[in-house]
Short mmCIF file of C-alpha atoms in Angstrom, two decimals:
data_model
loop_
_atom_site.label_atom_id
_atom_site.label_comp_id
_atom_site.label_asym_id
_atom_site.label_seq_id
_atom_site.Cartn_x
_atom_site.Cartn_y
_atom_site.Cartn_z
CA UNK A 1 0.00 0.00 0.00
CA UNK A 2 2.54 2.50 0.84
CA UNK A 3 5.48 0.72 -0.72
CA UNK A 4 5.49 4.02 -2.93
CA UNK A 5 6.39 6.19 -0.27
CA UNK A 6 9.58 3.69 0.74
CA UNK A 7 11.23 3.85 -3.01
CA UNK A 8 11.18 7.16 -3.22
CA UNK A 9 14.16 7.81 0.08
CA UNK A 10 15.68 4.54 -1.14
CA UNK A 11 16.35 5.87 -4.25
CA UNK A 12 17.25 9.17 -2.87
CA UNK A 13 19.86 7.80 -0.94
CA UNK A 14 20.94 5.17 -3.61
CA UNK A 15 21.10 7.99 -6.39
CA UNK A 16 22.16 10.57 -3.75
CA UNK A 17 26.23 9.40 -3.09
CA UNK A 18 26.30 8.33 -7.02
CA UNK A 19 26.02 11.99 -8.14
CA UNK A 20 27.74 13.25 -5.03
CA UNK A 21 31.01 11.09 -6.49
CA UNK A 22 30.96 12.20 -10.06
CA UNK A 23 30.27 15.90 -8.96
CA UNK A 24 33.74 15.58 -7.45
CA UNK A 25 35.46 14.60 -10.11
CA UNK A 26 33.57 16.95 -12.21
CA UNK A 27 35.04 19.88 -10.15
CA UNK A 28 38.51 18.97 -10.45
CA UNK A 29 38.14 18.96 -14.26
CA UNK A 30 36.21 22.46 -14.23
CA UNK A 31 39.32 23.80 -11.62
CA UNK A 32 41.77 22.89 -14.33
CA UNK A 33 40.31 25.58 -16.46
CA UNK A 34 39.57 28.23 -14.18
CA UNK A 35 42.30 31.20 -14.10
CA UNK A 36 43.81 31.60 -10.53
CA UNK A 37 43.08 35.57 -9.91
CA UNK A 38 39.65 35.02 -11.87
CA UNK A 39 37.01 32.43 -10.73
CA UNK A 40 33.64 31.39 -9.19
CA UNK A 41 32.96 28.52 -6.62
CA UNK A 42 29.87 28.02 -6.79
CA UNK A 43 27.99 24.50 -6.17
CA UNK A 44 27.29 22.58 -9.61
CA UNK A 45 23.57 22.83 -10.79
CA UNK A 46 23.31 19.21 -10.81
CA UNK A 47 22.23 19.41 -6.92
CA UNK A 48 19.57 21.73 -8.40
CA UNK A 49 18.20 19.66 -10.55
CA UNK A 50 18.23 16.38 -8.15
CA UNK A 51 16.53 18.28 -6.13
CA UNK A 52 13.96 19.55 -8.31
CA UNK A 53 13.23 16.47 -10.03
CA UNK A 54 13.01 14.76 -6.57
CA UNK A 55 10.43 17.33 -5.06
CA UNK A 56 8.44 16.93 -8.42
CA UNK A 57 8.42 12.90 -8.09
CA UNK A 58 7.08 13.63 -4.44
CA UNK A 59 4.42 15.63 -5.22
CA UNK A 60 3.69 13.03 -8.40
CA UNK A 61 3.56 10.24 -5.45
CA UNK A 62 1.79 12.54 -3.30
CA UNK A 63 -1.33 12.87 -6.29
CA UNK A 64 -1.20 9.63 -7.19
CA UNK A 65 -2.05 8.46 -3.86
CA UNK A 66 -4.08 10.68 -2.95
CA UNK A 67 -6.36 9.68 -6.14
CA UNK A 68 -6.18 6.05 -5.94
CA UNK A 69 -5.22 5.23 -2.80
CA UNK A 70 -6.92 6.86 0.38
CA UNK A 71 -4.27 8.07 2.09
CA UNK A 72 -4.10 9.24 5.55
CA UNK A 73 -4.26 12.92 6.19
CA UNK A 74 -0.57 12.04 8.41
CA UNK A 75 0.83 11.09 5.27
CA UNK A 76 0.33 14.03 3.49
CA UNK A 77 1.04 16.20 6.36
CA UNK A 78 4.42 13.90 7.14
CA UNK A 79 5.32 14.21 2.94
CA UNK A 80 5.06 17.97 2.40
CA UNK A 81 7.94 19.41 4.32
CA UNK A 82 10.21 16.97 2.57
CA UNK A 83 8.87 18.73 -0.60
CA UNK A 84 8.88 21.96 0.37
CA UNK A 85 13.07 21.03 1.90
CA UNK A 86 13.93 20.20 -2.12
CA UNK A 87 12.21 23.00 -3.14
CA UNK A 88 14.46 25.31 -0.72
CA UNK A 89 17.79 23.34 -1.69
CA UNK A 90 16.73 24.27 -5.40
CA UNK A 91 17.13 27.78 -4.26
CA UNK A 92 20.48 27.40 -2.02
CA UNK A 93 22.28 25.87 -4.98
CA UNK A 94 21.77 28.23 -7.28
CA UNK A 95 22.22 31.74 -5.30
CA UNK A 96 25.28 30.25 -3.10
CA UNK A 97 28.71 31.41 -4.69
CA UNK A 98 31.51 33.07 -4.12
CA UNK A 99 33.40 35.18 -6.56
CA UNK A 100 37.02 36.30 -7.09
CA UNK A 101 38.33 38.93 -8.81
CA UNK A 102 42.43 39.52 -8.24
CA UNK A 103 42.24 40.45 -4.32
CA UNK A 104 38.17 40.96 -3.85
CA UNK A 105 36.34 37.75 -2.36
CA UNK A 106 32.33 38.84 -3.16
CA UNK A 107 30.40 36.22 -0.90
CA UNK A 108 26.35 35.31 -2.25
CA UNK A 109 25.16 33.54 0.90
CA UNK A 110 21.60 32.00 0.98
CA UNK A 111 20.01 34.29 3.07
CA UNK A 112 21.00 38.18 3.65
CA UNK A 113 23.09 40.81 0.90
CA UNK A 114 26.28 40.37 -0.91
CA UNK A 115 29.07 41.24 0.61
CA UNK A 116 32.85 42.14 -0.63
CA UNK A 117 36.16 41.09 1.59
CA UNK A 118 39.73 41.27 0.57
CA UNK A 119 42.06 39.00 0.97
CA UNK A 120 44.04 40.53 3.05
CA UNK A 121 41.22 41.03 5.43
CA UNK A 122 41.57 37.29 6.48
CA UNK A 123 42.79 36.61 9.40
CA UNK A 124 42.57 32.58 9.80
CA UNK A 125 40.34 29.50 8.37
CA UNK A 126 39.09 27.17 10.75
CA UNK A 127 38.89 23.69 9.62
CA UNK A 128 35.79 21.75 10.27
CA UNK A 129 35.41 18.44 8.93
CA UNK A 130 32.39 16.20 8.09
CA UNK A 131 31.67 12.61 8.82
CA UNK A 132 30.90 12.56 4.93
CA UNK A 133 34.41 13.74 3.87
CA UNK A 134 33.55 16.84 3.56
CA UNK A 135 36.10 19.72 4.74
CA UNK A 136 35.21 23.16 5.05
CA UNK A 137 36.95 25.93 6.40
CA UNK A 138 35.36 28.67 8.06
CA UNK A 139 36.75 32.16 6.79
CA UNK A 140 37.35 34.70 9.74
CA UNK A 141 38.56 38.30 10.37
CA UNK A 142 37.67 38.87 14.24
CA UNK A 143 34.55 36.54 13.66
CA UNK A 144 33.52 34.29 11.01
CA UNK A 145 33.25 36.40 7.61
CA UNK A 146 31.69 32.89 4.78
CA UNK A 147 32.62 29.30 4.67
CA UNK A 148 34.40 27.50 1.58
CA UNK A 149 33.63 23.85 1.19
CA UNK A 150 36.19 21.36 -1.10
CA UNK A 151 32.76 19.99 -2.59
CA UNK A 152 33.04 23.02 -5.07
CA UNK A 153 34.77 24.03 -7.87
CA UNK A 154 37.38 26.54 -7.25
CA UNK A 155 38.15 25.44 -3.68
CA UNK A 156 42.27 24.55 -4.42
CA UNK A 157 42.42 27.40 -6.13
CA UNK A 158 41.29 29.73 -3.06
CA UNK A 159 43.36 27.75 -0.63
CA UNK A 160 46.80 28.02 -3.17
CA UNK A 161 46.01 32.02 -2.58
CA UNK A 162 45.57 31.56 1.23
CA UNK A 163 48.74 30.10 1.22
CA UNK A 164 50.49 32.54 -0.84
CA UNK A 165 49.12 35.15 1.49
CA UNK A 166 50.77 33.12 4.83
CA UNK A 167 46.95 32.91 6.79
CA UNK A 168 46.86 31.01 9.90
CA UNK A 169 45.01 27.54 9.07
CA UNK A 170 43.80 25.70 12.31
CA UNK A 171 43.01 22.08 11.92
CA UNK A 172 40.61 20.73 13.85
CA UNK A 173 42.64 18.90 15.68
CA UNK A 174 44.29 22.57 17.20
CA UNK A 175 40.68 23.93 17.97
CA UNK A 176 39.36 20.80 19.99
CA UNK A 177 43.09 21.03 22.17
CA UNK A 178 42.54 24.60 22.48
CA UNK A 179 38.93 24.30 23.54
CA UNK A 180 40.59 21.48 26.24
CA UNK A 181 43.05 23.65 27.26
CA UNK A 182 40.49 26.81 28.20
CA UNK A 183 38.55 24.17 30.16
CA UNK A 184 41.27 23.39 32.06
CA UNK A 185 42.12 26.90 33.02
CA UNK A 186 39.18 27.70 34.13
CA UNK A 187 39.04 25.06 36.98
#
């Protein structure tokens, strides 16, 4: 009866790590053509587009059920915020970037205005690492300024300049045995 409802985040998380894995090495062969003082990072379009065509083949379920099947009032109530969560990623992953021109980082986020930084402005990156694989560093001056994840395109081109301009990168591994350390002072 609701079998339907079970392909649909099977086959989300089947196709889900597929695309994640040839996005990668996708990136690395858009990097190669990017100029060093000229490029965007900016998350491939692909995401979009899984998410899209996900959210559409819930609300396709969603009807179909609906007309043939009595469903519950829970299900549709329990189905609609995953819809409306594609929808939104649809949205992140294409207004997201982050664009450099010579010494002028302009950061897109999701939510809120654009904003310009310079390079030298940058104080330190903060590692944080996922249990995916996943690194990101966190970009600070006195607080944290954007984030730049190594799932995009453009990423070893940014750190190769963050390097060239000597900033402080912490690993994680410094922040957790600093965090130890100023727990240990205070007693």
């Amino acid at each position: 009866m609701y079998l339907s409802l079970t392909i649909v985040p099977l086959m989300v998380g089947i196709v889900t790590p597929l695309v994640f894995g040839l996005l990668r090495k996708s990136n690395l062969k858009k990097e190669v053509k990017m100029n060093k003082q000229d490029f965007i990072m900016c998350y491939s379009l692909t995401w979009a587009w899984v998410s899209l065509f996900t959210s559409i083949g819930l609300i396709l379920i969603l009807v179909l059920l609906n007309i043939f099947d009595e469903v519950r009032l829970g299900v549709n109530i329990l189905v609609i915020p995953f819809i409306v969560l594609f929808l939104f990623g649809v949205y992140a992953f294409i207004r997201e970037k982050i664009v450099v021109k010579e010494d002028t980082i302009t950061v897109t986020p999701i939510f809120g205005k654009t904003r310009s930084y310079t390079f030298f402005e940058i104080k330190k990156l903060q590692e944080v690492t996922w249990s995916n694989g996943t690194t990101s560093y966190k970009v600070c001056k006195d607080k944290k300024l954007f984030s730049v994840s190594n799932s995009v395109p453009g990423y070893n081109l940014f750190m190769e300049r963050i390097r060239e301009m000597n900033i402080k990168i912490e690993s994680a591994l410094d922040q957790t045995q600093n965090k130890k350390s100023k727990n240990k002072n205070r007693l």
